[in-house]
Amino acid sequence: MSLPKPWIKSNNLKRGDILALEVQRDLSLVIHPALKPRDTARFITVEVDADEHIDAIFRTVIGCYLNGYSDIELHSNRIFSVAQQTAIRNLVKSLYMRIISSNASSVVLQTLMNESMADIFSGIDRMHLITLSMCNDVVRAMKEWDHELARSVISLEEDVDQFMFFLLRLIRSAAIDPSLATKLGVDMLDCLDLQTLVDLIERVADNVYKVADSVIQLEEYKDAIPAALWGTLLQTTESSFKAYENAIEVFKSSSVEECGLIIDQQYELSKLARSITPFP
């Protein structure tokens, strides 16, 4: 098989390297280099101002992480403040990374993830199960006014965020690397749907977090809340979480018919939400 020399050079191929052939939906063939172990890390250095806000540092590191950089060096033009150092260390925990070197003005972060050994669908399942557990626990916290259980729900939201960043990086990498997509068993066209799914699961977890926080904030006023209002809120919450659970199952089964049932549930939820409006 003859291959264009510019293509061979751009992919750093040499004699004896393995190529992979992938059959597309239109039965055409795509040729791409076979997936290799990560032997060269993608490295980037980011300059951080001495007075740079921790939120800006968060956004920068997350952006580098999602764009596939495996080693990220943060370099301060002076020294990192205590707040900046603490923020960086907290962020490392959320991104499956580790600090491999650091001093007063520089820190190097390295990802612990090996894309070729990961499983997108298993990760999504685990992310969903944590979120579903949060849903069930927050309903129980509402029924029993259990503020400790509500706090437990809040703590689980960090685990969902970890999976979100992990999966988004993995999906983005698969979308631009056909060999990785093949290794992971995903169609590159499906990556957009999977990314949307991960975003929506994380959004559900965020909303559950807010419900749990509201339970904690309202506990001291619970005797002043009308029983009918709280009952309607509880019913709406339970129905919403059930619709979420059903939606994930429908997505996994790829059932077009059952999608209609999920849409119908949305209308019922809207009615429940409107029924809360007349309450003072």
mmCIF file of C-alpha atoms in Angstrom:
data_model
loop_
_atom_site.group_PDB
_atom_site.id
_atom_site.type_symbol
_atom_site.label_atom_id
_atom_site.label_comp_id
_atom_site.label_asym_id
_atom_site.label_seq_id
_atom_site.Cartn_x
_atom_site.Cartn_y
_atom_site.Cartn_z
ATOM 1 C CA MET A 1 0.000 0.000 0.000
ATOM 2 C CA SER A 2 1.437 3.372 -1.027
ATOM 3 C CA LEU A 3 0.954 6.298 1.330
ATOM 4 C CA PRO A 4 1.595 10.030 0.788
ATOM 5 C CA LYS A 5 4.998 11.058 2.143
ATOM 6 C CA PRO A 6 3.697 14.300 3.738
ATOM 7 C CA TRP A 7 1.122 12.246 5.676
ATOM 8 C CA ILE A 8 3.823 9.817 6.834
ATOM 9 C CA LYS A 9 6.030 12.688 8.025
ATOM 10 C CA SER A 10 3.212 14.513 9.802
ATOM 11 C CA ASN A 11 2.431 11.344 11.771
ATOM 12 C CA ASN A 12 6.120 10.631 12.520
ATOM 13 C CA LEU A 13 5.869 7.159 10.999
ATOM 14 C CA LYS A 14 8.795 4.925 10.152
ATOM 15 C CA ARG A 15 9.297 1.556 8.537
ATOM 16 C CA GLY A 16 7.648 -1.228 10.552
ATOM 17 C CA ASP A 17 5.097 0.987 12.318
ATOM 18 C CA ILE A 18 1.609 -0.481 12.522
ATOM 19 C CA LEU A 19 -1.336 1.183 10.793
ATOM 20 C CA ALA A 20 -4.999 0.599 11.548
ATOM 21 C CA LEU A 21 -7.876 0.426 9.075
ATOM 22 C CA GLU A 22 -11.315 1.496 10.227
ATOM 23 C CA VAL A 23 -14.535 0.866 8.313
ATOM 24 C CA GLN A 24 -16.830 3.891 8.294
ATOM 25 C CA ARG A 25 -20.624 3.920 8.158
ATOM 26 C CA ASP A 26 -20.529 4.513 4.389
ATOM 27 C CA LEU A 27 -18.175 1.485 4.075
ATOM 28 C CA SER A 28 -15.197 3.693 3.222
ATOM 29 C CA LEU A 29 -11.876 2.980 4.942
ATOM 30 C CA VAL A 30 -9.921 5.319 7.182
ATOM 31 C CA ILE A 31 -6.214 4.713 7.726
ATOM 32 C CA HIS A 32 -4.595 5.981 10.898
ATOM 33 C CA PRO A 33 -1.553 5.135 13.006
ATOM 34 C CA ALA A 34 -2.200 2.449 15.587
ATOM 35 C CA LEU A 35 -2.479 3.667 19.144
ATOM 36 C CA LYS A 36 0.895 3.812 20.847
ATOM 37 C CA PRO A 37 1.681 3.986 24.546
ATOM 38 C CA ARG A 38 2.178 7.526 25.704
ATOM 39 C CA ASP A 39 5.935 7.928 25.302
ATOM 40 C CA THR A 40 6.063 11.686 24.891
ATOM 41 C CA ALA A 41 4.072 13.867 27.231
ATOM 42 C CA ARG A 42 2.356 17.005 26.002
ATOM 43 C CA PHE A 43 3.870 19.785 28.069
ATOM 44 C CA ILE A 44 2.798 23.389 28.501
ATOM 45 C CA THR A 45 4.076 26.244 30.658
ATOM 46 C CA VAL A 46 1.620 28.848 31.917
ATOM 47 C CA GLU A 47 2.678 32.174 33.416
ATOM 48 C CA VAL A 48 0.721 33.188 36.514
ATOM 49 C CA ASP A 49 0.696 36.751 37.830
ATOM 50 C CA ALA A 50 1.435 37.212 41.512
ATOM 51 C CA ASP A 51 -1.992 38.760 42.067
ATOM 52 C CA GLU A 52 -3.916 36.460 39.700
ATOM 53 C CA HIS A 53 -7.237 35.344 41.150
ATOM 54 C CA ILE A 54 -7.596 31.660 41.970
ATOM 55 C CA ASP A 55 -10.653 31.380 39.680
ATOM 56 C CA ALA A 56 -8.507 32.450 36.720
ATOM 57 C CA ILE A 57 -5.905 29.825 37.655
ATOM 58 C CA PHE A 58 -8.681 27.214 37.854
ATOM 59 C CA ARG A 59 -9.932 28.067 34.374
ATOM 60 C CA THR A 60 -6.430 28.009 32.893
ATOM 61 C CA VAL A 61 -5.471 24.633 34.354
ATOM 62 C CA ILE A 62 -8.816 23.049 33.470
ATOM 63 C CA GLY A 63 -8.512 24.360 29.907
ATOM 64 C CA CYS A 64 -5.032 22.847 29.541
ATOM 65 C CA TYR A 65 -6.232 19.583 31.066
ATOM 66 C CA LEU A 66 -9.241 19.277 28.753
ATOM 67 C CA ASN A 67 -7.059 20.059 25.743
ATOM 68 C CA GLY A 68 -4.988 16.966 26.438
ATOM 69 C CA TYR A 69 -1.864 18.322 28.110
ATOM 70 C CA SER A 70 -0.388 15.705 30.400
ATOM 71 C CA ASP A 71 2.167 17.978 32.088
ATOM 72 C CA ILE A 72 1.279 21.526 33.089
ATOM 73 C CA GLU A 73 3.825 23.887 34.614
ATOM 74 C CA LEU A 74 2.524 26.940 36.442
ATOM 75 C CA HIS A 75 5.173 29.626 36.813
ATOM 76 C CA SER A 76 4.709 32.755 38.919
ATOM 77 C CA ASN A 77 6.535 35.970 38.073
ATOM 78 C CA ARG A 78 7.150 36.323 41.820
ATOM 79 C CA ILE A 79 6.005 33.654 44.283
ATOM 80 C CA PHE A 80 2.676 31.873 44.712
ATOM 81 C CA SER A 81 0.516 33.230 47.500
ATOM 82 C CA VAL A 82 -0.786 30.862 50.160
ATOM 83 C CA ALA A 83 -4.274 31.119 48.623
ATOM 84 C CA GLN A 84 -2.900 30.267 45.170
ATOM 85 C CA GLN A 85 -0.931 27.290 46.494
ATOM 86 C CA THR A 86 -3.970 25.951 48.342
ATOM 87 C CA ALA A 87 -6.191 26.396 45.285
ATOM 88 C CA ILE A 88 -3.729 24.560 43.032
ATOM 89 C CA ARG A 89 -3.472 21.627 45.438
ATOM 90 C CA ASN A 90 -7.257 21.406 45.732
ATOM 91 C CA LEU A 91 -7.619 21.501 41.953
ATOM 92 C CA VAL A 92 -5.110 18.673 41.519
ATOM 93 C CA LYS A 93 -7.396 16.398 43.532
ATOM 94 C CA SER A 94 -10.304 17.136 41.196
ATOM 95 C CA LEU A 95 -8.418 16.386 37.979
ATOM 96 C CA TYR A 96 -6.752 13.033 38.649
ATOM 97 C CA MET A 97 -3.378 14.801 38.668
ATOM 98 C CA ARG A 98 -0.356 14.907 40.927
ATOM 99 C CA ILE A 99 2.332 17.451 41.740
ATOM 100 C CA ILE A 100 5.697 16.123 40.554
ATOM 101 C CA SER A 101 7.796 19.179 41.436
ATOM 102 C CA SER A 102 7.246 22.499 43.145
ATOM 103 C CA ASN A 103 8.972 25.480 44.680
ATOM 104 C CA ALA A 104 7.950 28.963 45.747
ATOM 105 C CA SER A 105 7.435 30.209 42.184
ATOM 106 C CA SER A 106 6.805 27.078 40.110
ATOM 107 C CA VAL A 107 4.749 23.897 40.235
ATOM 108 C CA VAL A 108 4.471 21.074 37.692
ATOM 109 C CA LEU A 109 1.262 19.057 37.497
ATOM 110 C CA GLN A 110 1.030 15.673 35.796
ATOM 111 C CA THR A 111 -2.082 13.719 34.892
ATOM 112 C CA LEU A 112 -2.444 10.203 36.263
ATOM 113 C CA MET A 113 -4.783 9.145 33.470
ATOM 114 C CA ASN A 114 -3.806 6.776 30.680
ATOM 115 C CA GLU A 115 -6.382 7.376 27.946
ATOM 116 C CA SER A 116 -5.809 4.024 26.244
ATOM 117 C CA MET A 117 -6.659 2.122 29.446
ATOM 118 C CA ALA A 118 -9.832 4.070 30.245
ATOM 119 C CA ASP A 119 -13.471 3.171 29.573
ATOM 120 C CA ILE A 120 -15.858 5.982 28.685
ATOM 121 C CA PHE A 121 -19.057 4.016 29.231
ATOM 122 C CA SER A 122 -17.956 2.604 32.572
ATOM 123 C CA GLY A 123 -17.012 6.107 33.692
ATOM 124 C CA ILE A 124 -20.403 7.493 32.657
ATOM 125 C CA ASP A 125 -22.168 4.681 34.518
ATOM 126 C CA ARG A 126 -20.235 5.422 37.696
ATOM 127 C CA MET A 127 -20.867 9.148 37.375
ATOM 128 C CA HIS A 128 -24.577 8.458 36.917
ATOM 129 C CA LEU A 129 -24.758 6.084 39.899
ATOM 130 C CA ILE A 130 -23.178 8.671 42.206
ATOM 131 C CA THR A 131 -25.632 11.302 40.966
ATOM 132 C CA LEU A 132 -28.575 8.920 41.381
ATOM 133 C CA SER A 133 -27.413 8.139 44.915
ATOM 134 C CA MET A 134 -27.356 11.884 45.620
ATOM 135 C CA CYS A 135 -30.925 12.144 44.294
ATOM 136 C CA ASN A 136 -32.225 9.357 46.528
ATOM 137 C CA ASP A 137 -30.414 10.643 49.611
ATOM 138 C CA VAL A 138 -31.586 14.227 49.222
ATOM 139 C CA VAL A 139 -35.213 13.046 48.950
ATOM 140 C CA ARG A 140 -34.756 11.150 52.196
ATOM 141 C CA ALA A 141 -33.155 14.220 53.758
ATOM 142 C CA MET A 142 -36.207 16.264 52.743
ATOM 143 C CA LYS A 143 -38.623 13.725 54.199
ATOM 144 C CA GLU A 144 -36.775 13.405 57.517
ATOM 145 C CA TRP A 145 -35.208 16.876 57.724
ATOM 146 C CA ASP A 146 -31.865 15.119 58.062
ATOM 147 C CA HIS A 147 -29.274 17.873 57.707
ATOM 148 C CA GLU A 148 -26.344 15.463 58.168
ATOM 149 C CA LEU A 149 -27.527 13.390 55.217
ATOM 150 C CA ALA A 150 -27.918 16.604 53.222
ATOM 151 C CA ARG A 151 -24.303 17.513 54.009
ATOM 152 C CA SER A 152 -23.242 14.062 52.846
ATOM 153 C CA VAL A 153 -25.002 14.705 49.538
ATOM 154 C CA ILE A 154 -23.118 17.977 49.142
ATOM 155 C CA SER A 155 -19.769 16.247 49.636
ATOM 156 C CA LEU A 156 -20.524 13.750 46.844
ATOM 157 C CA GLU A 157 -20.806 16.521 44.277
ATOM 158 C CA GLU A 158 -17.006 16.745 44.157
ATOM 159 C CA ASP A 159 -16.849 13.098 43.043
ATOM 160 C CA VAL A 160 -19.203 13.865 40.163
ATOM 161 C CA ASP A 161 -17.005 16.800 39.129
ATOM 162 C CA GLN A 162 -13.970 14.508 39.099
ATOM 163 C CA PHE A 163 -15.696 12.140 36.707
ATOM 164 C CA MET A 164 -16.897 15.032 34.558
ATOM 165 C CA PHE A 165 -13.404 16.439 33.975
ATOM 166 C CA PHE A 166 -11.975 12.944 33.471
ATOM 167 C CA LEU A 167 -14.629 11.982 30.912
ATOM 168 C CA LEU A 168 -14.619 15.286 29.028
ATOM 169 C CA ARG A 169 -10.864 15.043 28.554
ATOM 170 C CA LEU A 170 -11.230 11.445 27.393
ATOM 171 C CA ILE A 171 -14.070 12.228 24.978
ATOM 172 C CA ARG A 172 -12.261 15.256 23.515
ATOM 173 C CA SER A 173 -9.122 13.156 23.025
ATOM 174 C CA ALA A 174 -11.126 10.427 21.278
ATOM 175 C CA ALA A 175 -12.821 12.980 19.022
ATOM 176 C CA ILE A 176 -9.487 14.101 17.562
ATOM 177 C CA ASP A 177 -7.671 10.756 17.639
ATOM 178 C CA PRO A 178 -9.294 8.020 15.509
ATOM 179 C CA SER A 179 -6.995 5.325 16.893
ATOM 180 C CA LEU A 180 -7.952 6.215 20.471
ATOM 181 C CA ALA A 181 -11.640 6.281 19.519
ATOM 182 C CA THR A 182 -11.290 2.776 18.089
ATOM 183 C CA LYS A 183 -9.460 1.589 21.199
ATOM 184 C CA LEU A 184 -12.219 2.985 23.420
ATOM 185 C CA GLY A 185 -14.964 1.474 21.262
ATOM 186 C CA VAL A 186 -16.652 4.756 20.378
ATOM 187 C CA ASP A 187 -17.688 6.264 17.089
ATOM 188 C CA MET A 188 -16.163 9.699 16.668
ATOM 189 C CA LEU A 189 -19.599 11.036 15.692
ATOM 190 C CA ASP A 190 -20.985 9.801 19.012
ATOM 191 C CA CYS A 191 -18.479 11.854 20.994
ATOM 192 C CA LEU A 192 -20.713 14.937 20.787
ATOM 193 C CA ASP A 193 -23.654 13.027 22.273
ATOM 194 C CA LEU A 194 -21.476 11.580 25.026
ATOM 195 C CA GLN A 195 -20.087 15.009 25.878
ATOM 196 C CA THR A 196 -23.621 16.403 26.121
ATOM 197 C CA LEU A 197 -24.647 13.484 28.341
ATOM 198 C CA VAL A 198 -21.740 14.061 30.731
ATOM 199 C CA ASP A 199 -22.543 17.787 30.917
ATOM 200 C CA LEU A 200 -26.200 17.074 31.701
ATOM 201 C CA ILE A 201 -25.431 14.512 34.413
ATOM 202 C CA GLU A 202 -23.118 17.044 36.059
ATOM 203 C CA ARG A 203 -25.872 19.667 35.830
ATOM 204 C CA VAL A 204 -28.275 17.321 37.619
ATOM 205 C CA ALA A 205 -25.689 16.796 40.367
ATOM 206 C CA ASP A 206 -25.301 20.576 40.701
ATOM 207 C CA ASN A 207 -29.057 20.965 41.142
ATOM 208 C CA VAL A 208 -29.150 18.169 43.728
ATOM 209 C CA TYR A 209 -26.376 20.017 45.560
ATOM 210 C CA LYS A 210 -28.569 23.131 45.633
ATOM 211 C CA VAL A 211 -31.549 21.153 46.955
ATOM 212 C CA ALA A 212 -29.399 19.645 49.720
ATOM 213 C CA ASP A 213 -28.049 23.072 50.631
ATOM 214 C CA SER A 214 -31.617 24.427 50.776
ATOM 215 C CA VAL A 215 -32.628 21.633 53.172
ATOM 216 C CA ILE A 216 -29.808 22.692 55.500
ATOM 217 C CA GLN A 217 -30.682 26.388 55.246
ATOM 218 C CA LEU A 218 -34.414 25.822 55.798
ATOM 219 C CA GLU A 219 -34.172 23.407 58.710
ATOM 220 C CA GLU A 220 -34.519 26.091 61.383
ATOM 221 C CA TYR A 221 -37.644 27.415 59.621
ATOM 222 C CA LYS A 222 -39.267 24.033 58.953
ATOM 223 C CA ASP A 223 -42.145 24.619 61.382
ATOM 224 C CA ALA A 224 -43.120 27.758 59.474
ATOM 225 C CA ILE A 225 -43.282 26.034 56.076
ATOM 226 C CA PRO A 226 -46.844 24.991 55.109
ATOM 227 C CA ALA A 227 -47.153 21.205 54.993
ATOM 228 C CA ALA A 228 -48.961 21.363 51.640
ATOM 229 C CA LEU A 229 -46.154 23.419 50.111
ATOM 230 C CA TRP A 230 -43.444 21.085 51.382
ATOM 231 C CA GLY A 231 -45.417 18.075 50.168
ATOM 232 C CA THR A 232 -45.683 19.550 46.681
ATOM 233 C CA LEU A 233 -41.975 20.395 46.649
ATOM 234 C CA LEU A 234 -41.158 16.852 47.711
ATOM 235 C CA GLN A 235 -43.414 15.357 45.038
ATOM 236 C CA THR A 236 -41.851 17.580 42.361
ATOM 237 C CA THR A 237 -38.352 16.641 43.487
ATOM 238 C CA GLU A 238 -39.085 12.905 43.474
ATOM 239 C CA SER A 239 -40.739 13.086 40.050
ATOM 240 C CA SER A 240 -37.823 15.077 38.613
ATOM 241 C CA PHE A 241 -35.262 12.583 39.842
ATOM 242 C CA LYS A 242 -37.315 9.677 38.520
ATOM 243 C CA ALA A 243 -37.465 11.361 35.116
ATOM 244 C CA TYR A 244 -33.678 11.756 35.202
ATOM 245 C CA GLU A 245 -33.196 8.074 36.013
ATOM 246 C CA ASN A 246 -35.562 7.058 33.204
ATOM 247 C CA ALA A 247 -33.834 9.387 30.736
ATOM 248 C CA ILE A 248 -30.451 7.769 31.354
ATOM 249 C CA GLU A 249 -31.920 4.293 30.877
ATOM 250 C CA VAL A 250 -33.556 5.370 27.621
ATOM 251 C CA PHE A 251 -30.270 6.848 26.385
ATOM 252 C CA LYS A 252 -28.456 3.601 27.143
ATOM 253 C CA SER A 253 -31.115 1.522 25.379
ATOM 254 C CA SER A 254 -31.303 3.892 22.359
ATOM 255 C CA SER A 255 -35.079 3.435 22.338
ATOM 256 C CA VAL A 256 -36.743 6.095 20.195
ATOM 257 C CA GLU A 257 -40.243 5.098 21.365
ATOM 258 C CA GLU A 258 -39.393 5.541 25.038
ATOM 259 C CA CYS A 259 -37.984 9.003 24.327
ATOM 260 C CA GLY A 260 -41.579 10.133 23.870
ATOM 261 C CA LEU A 261 -42.416 8.990 27.389
ATOM 262 C CA ILE A 262 -39.566 11.071 28.792
ATOM 263 C CA ILE A 263 -40.823 14.130 26.917
ATOM 264 C CA ASP A 264 -44.327 13.537 28.303
ATOM 265 C CA GLN A 265 -42.859 13.401 31.816
ATOM 266 C CA GLN A 266 -41.400 16.838 31.228
ATOM 267 C CA TYR A 267 -44.895 18.260 30.686
ATOM 268 C CA GLU A 268 -46.121 16.644 33.902
ATOM 269 C CA LEU A 269 -43.190 18.126 35.797
ATOM 270 C CA SER A 270 -44.023 21.559 34.416
ATOM 271 C CA LYS A 271 -47.563 21.200 35.794
ATOM 272 C CA LEU A 272 -46.193 20.275 39.215
ATOM 273 C CA ALA A 273 -43.848 23.250 39.172
ATOM 274 C CA ARG A 274 -46.698 25.605 38.271
ATOM 275 C CA SER A 275 -48.787 24.196 41.110
ATOM 276 C CA ILE A 276 -46.231 25.582 43.569
ATOM 277 C CA THR A 277 -46.659 29.160 42.315
ATOM 278 C CA PRO A 278 -49.910 29.999 44.203
ATOM 279 C CA PHE A 279 -48.254 29.291 47.559
ATOM 280 C CA PRO A 280 -47.168 32.384 49.512
#
